[in-house]
Amino acid sequence: MGLEEFEPIFGEPKLEWVNPKDPSPPGRFLFHVHSPDSSYLAIHVTDFLSNTWEAKRTVSQLEDMRDDIGIGGSWSDFIDYLTASIKSEDVKLVFQTNSHSDEQERSCLLTKVISAEKEKNEKIESQLEQHSKRQKSQNMNSSEMSDVSDPSMNNGLLNSPDKQSARDPVSSKVANRVIPAHRRAKVRGAILLDTEDDKHN
């Protein structure tokens, strides 16, 4: 079951609005119904200006249409009925304008989408700003720590002659103190005295 034998059909539909109070439809339209392959029908409608539509109906959708209409008989009988209906003068192209409530709903939805995108962008900008500040603070702390804990600088300052003399002024004076020669002799003589002679004398 398919659409192998379906022949292309061209025609001009009648234009009609769902709401009679709507403005009159635009100019003339033409339609073209054909079967690119055996699995579906393609329907094109155009005014050759700025309005063109396309619709597709698969074999399964055509079977549902057949059940809805209540056409009995074989598949080929239904295709014959469909072909005759499309070729008739009763084909209509129905226009329907968007209601005011539909326009309001779409406008509200669009506003929500824009607000959500704006809020998302603000959050991203805030996160980037916080990250930048955190990085700057970490860099400053790292620089300060490197200045304080640099061992080469600390050793140089602690081991400098000026620092050592400032830390230990007494030891520096003692080390540089010179004992007179006569005092050194007396000290040596005292060490060589014989205490037994003093007792006999």
Tab-separated table of C-alpha atoms in Angstrom:
chain	number	residue	atom	x	y	z
A	1	MET	CA	0.000	0.000	0.000
A	2	GLY	CA	1.505	3.291	-1.115
A	3	LEU	CA	1.263	6.315	-3.386
A	4	GLU	CA	3.154	5.048	-6.417
A	5	GLU	CA	0.367	5.919	-8.868
A	6	PHE	CA	-0.565	9.314	-7.439
A	7	GLU	CA	-0.468	11.967	-10.174
A	8	PRO	CA	0.494	15.608	-9.385
A	9	ILE	CA	-2.436	17.999	-8.961
A	10	PHE	CA	-2.461	21.796	-9.397
A	11	GLY	CA	-5.315	24.098	-8.432
A	12	GLU	CA	-6.499	27.413	-7.013
A	13	PRO	CA	-8.131	27.214	-3.578
A	14	LYS	CA	-10.885	29.404	-2.222
A	15	LEU	CA	-9.684	31.783	0.490
A	16	GLU	CA	-11.561	31.949	3.763
A	17	TRP	CA	-11.067	33.430	7.242
A	18	VAL	CA	-12.063	31.623	10.424
A	19	ASN	CA	-13.445	34.867	11.840
A	20	PRO	CA	-15.649	36.705	9.316
A	21	LYS	CA	-14.661	40.044	10.900
A	22	ASP	CA	-11.024	39.524	9.975
A	23	PRO	CA	-9.667	41.487	6.994
A	24	SER	CA	-10.066	40.072	3.551
A	25	PRO	CA	-7.428	37.527	2.524
A	26	PRO	CA	-4.528	38.537	0.313
A	27	GLY	CA	-4.461	37.891	-3.431
A	28	ARG	CA	-4.690	34.616	-5.303
A	29	PHE	CA	-2.995	31.400	-4.221
A	30	LEU	CA	-2.127	28.219	-6.054
A	31	PHE	CA	-1.520	24.767	-4.601
A	32	HIS	CA	0.461	21.775	-5.788
A	33	VAL	CA	-0.067	18.263	-4.397
A	34	HIS	CA	2.310	15.491	-5.435
A	35	SER	CA	4.029	12.354	-4.157
A	36	PRO	CA	7.870	12.595	-4.095
A	37	ASP	CA	7.913	8.903	-3.205
A	38	SER	CA	5.441	6.223	-2.180
A	39	SER	CA	5.581	7.083	1.547
A	40	TYR	CA	3.946	10.534	1.695
A	41	LEU	CA	2.139	13.371	-0.094
A	42	ALA	CA	3.656	16.865	-0.292
A	43	ILE	CA	1.376	19.915	-0.408
A	44	HIS	CA	2.687	23.350	-1.445
A	45	VAL	CA	0.648	26.570	-1.346
A	46	THR	CA	1.959	29.955	-2.520
A	47	ASP	CA	0.939	33.373	-3.781
A	48	PHE	CA	4.303	33.689	-5.605
A	49	LEU	CA	5.032	36.799	-3.543
A	50	SER	CA	5.806	36.495	0.160
A	51	ASN	CA	3.559	33.685	1.395
A	52	THR	CA	4.461	30.044	0.867
A	53	TRP	CA	3.590	26.990	2.953
A	54	GLU	CA	4.402	23.318	2.790
A	55	ALA	CA	2.770	20.329	4.462
A	56	LYS	CA	3.424	16.596	4.376
A	57	ARG	CA	1.008	13.722	4.914
A	58	THR	CA	2.419	10.243	5.388
A	59	VAL	CA	0.599	7.044	4.481
A	60	SER	CA	-0.141	6.513	8.180
A	61	GLN	CA	-1.676	9.992	8.472
A	62	LEU	CA	-3.737	9.388	5.339
A	63	GLU	CA	-5.035	6.157	6.878
A	64	ASP	CA	-6.102	8.092	9.982
A	65	MET	CA	-7.834	10.612	7.712
A	66	ARG	CA	-9.586	7.756	5.964
A	67	ASP	CA	-10.871	6.433	9.301
A	68	ASP	CA	-12.014	9.903	10.405
A	69	ILE	CA	-13.920	10.499	7.175
A	70	GLY	CA	-15.349	6.997	7.235
A	71	ILE	CA	-14.466	5.969	3.702
A	72	GLY	CA	-14.834	2.219	3.207
A	73	GLY	CA	-13.451	-0.001	0.499
A	74	SER	CA	-9.844	-0.543	-0.523
A	75	TRP	CA	-6.858	1.767	-0.263
A	76	SER	CA	-7.027	2.551	-3.965
A	77	ASP	CA	-10.703	3.547	-3.543
A	78	PHE	CA	-9.694	6.028	-0.855
A	79	ILE	CA	-6.911	7.475	-3.056
A	80	ASP	CA	-9.430	7.918	-5.879
A	81	TYR	CA	-11.757	9.736	-3.486
A	82	LEU	CA	-8.894	11.941	-2.238
A	83	THR	CA	-7.812	12.790	-5.781
A	84	ALA	CA	-11.344	13.743	-6.802
A	85	SER	CA	-11.732	15.941	-3.703
A	86	ILE	CA	-8.475	17.821	-4.397
A	87	LYS	CA	-9.439	18.400	-8.029
A	88	SER	CA	-12.871	19.753	-7.117
A	89	GLU	CA	-13.726	23.455	-6.831
A	90	ASP	CA	-14.434	23.159	-3.111
A	91	VAL	CA	-10.788	23.202	-1.946
A	92	LYS	CA	-10.392	25.952	0.654
A	93	LEU	CA	-7.360	27.715	2.103
A	94	VAL	CA	-8.430	28.832	5.583
A	95	PHE	CA	-6.674	31.774	7.303
A	96	GLN	CA	-6.697	32.366	11.028
A	97	THR	CA	-5.274	35.436	12.753
A	98	ASN	CA	-3.602	35.245	16.126
A	99	SER	CA	-5.897	36.285	18.942
A	100	HIS	CA	-4.999	39.132	21.285
A	101	SER	CA	-4.571	36.694	24.167
A	102	ASP	CA	-2.117	34.633	22.113
A	103	GLU	CA	-0.096	37.753	21.355
A	104	GLN	CA	-0.064	38.705	25.038
A	105	GLU	CA	1.036	35.199	26.006
A	106	ARG	CA	3.905	35.249	23.506
A	107	SER	CA	4.909	38.741	24.648
A	108	CYS	CA	4.916	37.615	28.287
A	109	LEU	CA	6.951	34.525	27.408
A	110	LEU	CA	9.452	36.628	25.470
A	111	THR	CA	9.769	39.028	28.415
A	112	LYS	CA	10.449	36.121	30.771
A	113	VAL	CA	13.106	34.725	28.456
A	114	ILE	CA	14.832	38.118	28.200
A	115	SER	CA	14.703	38.596	31.983
A	116	ALA	CA	16.137	35.129	32.576
A	117	GLU	CA	18.988	35.781	30.147
A	118	LYS	CA	19.706	39.159	31.778
A	119	GLU	CA	19.789	37.611	35.251
A	120	LYS	CA	22.066	34.837	34.010
A	121	ASN	CA	24.479	37.360	32.483
A	122	GLU	CA	24.521	39.418	35.698
A	123	LYS	CA	25.400	36.315	37.744
A	124	ILE	CA	28.213	35.430	35.359
A	125	GLU	CA	29.610	38.977	35.522
A	126	SER	CA	29.448	38.935	39.342
A	127	GLN	CA	31.260	35.596	39.513
A	128	LEU	CA	33.958	36.832	37.157
A	129	GLU	CA	34.439	40.006	39.201
A	130	GLN	CA	34.747	38.029	42.465
A	131	HIS	CA	37.215	35.636	40.874
A	132	SER	CA	39.311	38.549	39.608
A	133	LYS	CA	39.391	40.171	43.065
A	134	ARG	CA	40.321	36.849	44.695
A	135	GLN	CA	43.165	36.313	42.250
A	136	LYS	CA	44.469	39.846	42.842
A	137	SER	CA	44.381	39.360	46.629
A	138	GLN	CA	46.210	36.024	46.386
A	139	ASN	CA	48.889	37.552	44.189
A	140	MET	CA	49.443	40.399	46.663
A	141	ASN	CA	49.697	37.988	49.620
A	142	SER	CA	52.142	35.772	47.747
A	143	SER	CA	54.326	38.786	46.960
A	144	GLU	CA	54.383	39.904	50.610
A	145	MET	CA	55.203	36.400	51.875
A	146	SER	CA	58.074	36.032	49.429
A	147	ASP	CA	59.570	39.320	50.661
A	148	VAL	CA	59.398	38.249	54.324
A	149	SER	CA	60.503	34.629	53.962
A	150	ASP	CA	63.329	35.036	51.468
A	151	PRO	CA	66.204	33.128	53.199
A	152	SER	CA	68.934	34.775	51.164
A	153	MET	CA	67.836	38.223	52.282
A	154	ASN	CA	67.377	37.182	55.913
A	155	ASN	CA	70.775	35.449	56.090
A	156	GLY	CA	72.455	38.412	54.512
A	157	LEU	CA	70.929	40.768	57.042
A	158	LEU	CA	71.547	38.538	60.077
A	159	ASN	CA	75.126	37.643	59.148
A	160	SER	CA	76.277	41.133	58.257
A	161	PRO	CA	79.113	42.509	60.453
A	162	ASP	CA	77.044	45.450	61.578
A	163	LYS	CA	74.241	43.193	62.797
A	164	GLN	CA	76.603	40.838	64.625
A	165	SER	CA	78.377	43.668	66.427
A	166	ALA	CA	75.066	45.199	67.364
A	167	ARG	CA	73.814	41.883	68.790
A	168	ASP	CA	76.968	41.071	70.861
A	169	PRO	CA	78.872	44.234	71.786
A	170	VAL	CA	80.396	42.721	75.016
A	171	SER	CA	81.924	39.672	73.358
A	172	SER	CA	83.349	41.904	70.683
A	173	LYS	CA	85.045	44.098	73.289
A	174	VAL	CA	86.397	41.114	75.266
A	175	ALA	CA	87.804	39.462	72.192
A	176	ASN	CA	89.595	42.633	71.220
A	177	ARG	CA	90.914	43.397	74.749
A	178	VAL	CA	94.769	43.190	75.148
A	179	ILE	CA	96.349	42.281	78.541
A	180	PRO	CA	99.524	44.293	79.448
A	181	ALA	CA	102.836	42.395	79.555
A	182	HIS	CA	103.609	43.007	83.274
A	183	ARG	CA	100.230	41.615	84.282
A	184	ARG	CA	100.804	38.480	82.246
A	185	ALA	CA	104.203	37.899	84.052
A	186	LYS	CA	102.680	38.195	87.505
A	187	VAL	CA	100.092	35.689	86.657
A	188	ARG	CA	102.731	33.203	85.501
A	189	GLY	CA	104.867	33.807	88.669
A	190	ALA	CA	101.921	33.142	90.919
A	191	ILE	CA	101.394	29.835	89.298
A	192	LEU	CA	105.078	28.774	89.923
A	193	LEU	CA	105.257	29.672	93.671
A	194	ASP	CA	106.155	26.826	96.087
A	195	THR	CA	103.747	26.864	99.025
A	196	GLU	CA	106.068	24.617	101.194
A	197	ASP	CA	108.757	27.352	101.410
A	198	ASP	CA	106.188	29.771	102.772
A	199	LYS	CA	105.350	27.374	105.545
A	200	HIS	CA	109.065	26.964	106.663
A	201	ASN	CA	109.703	30.668	106.530
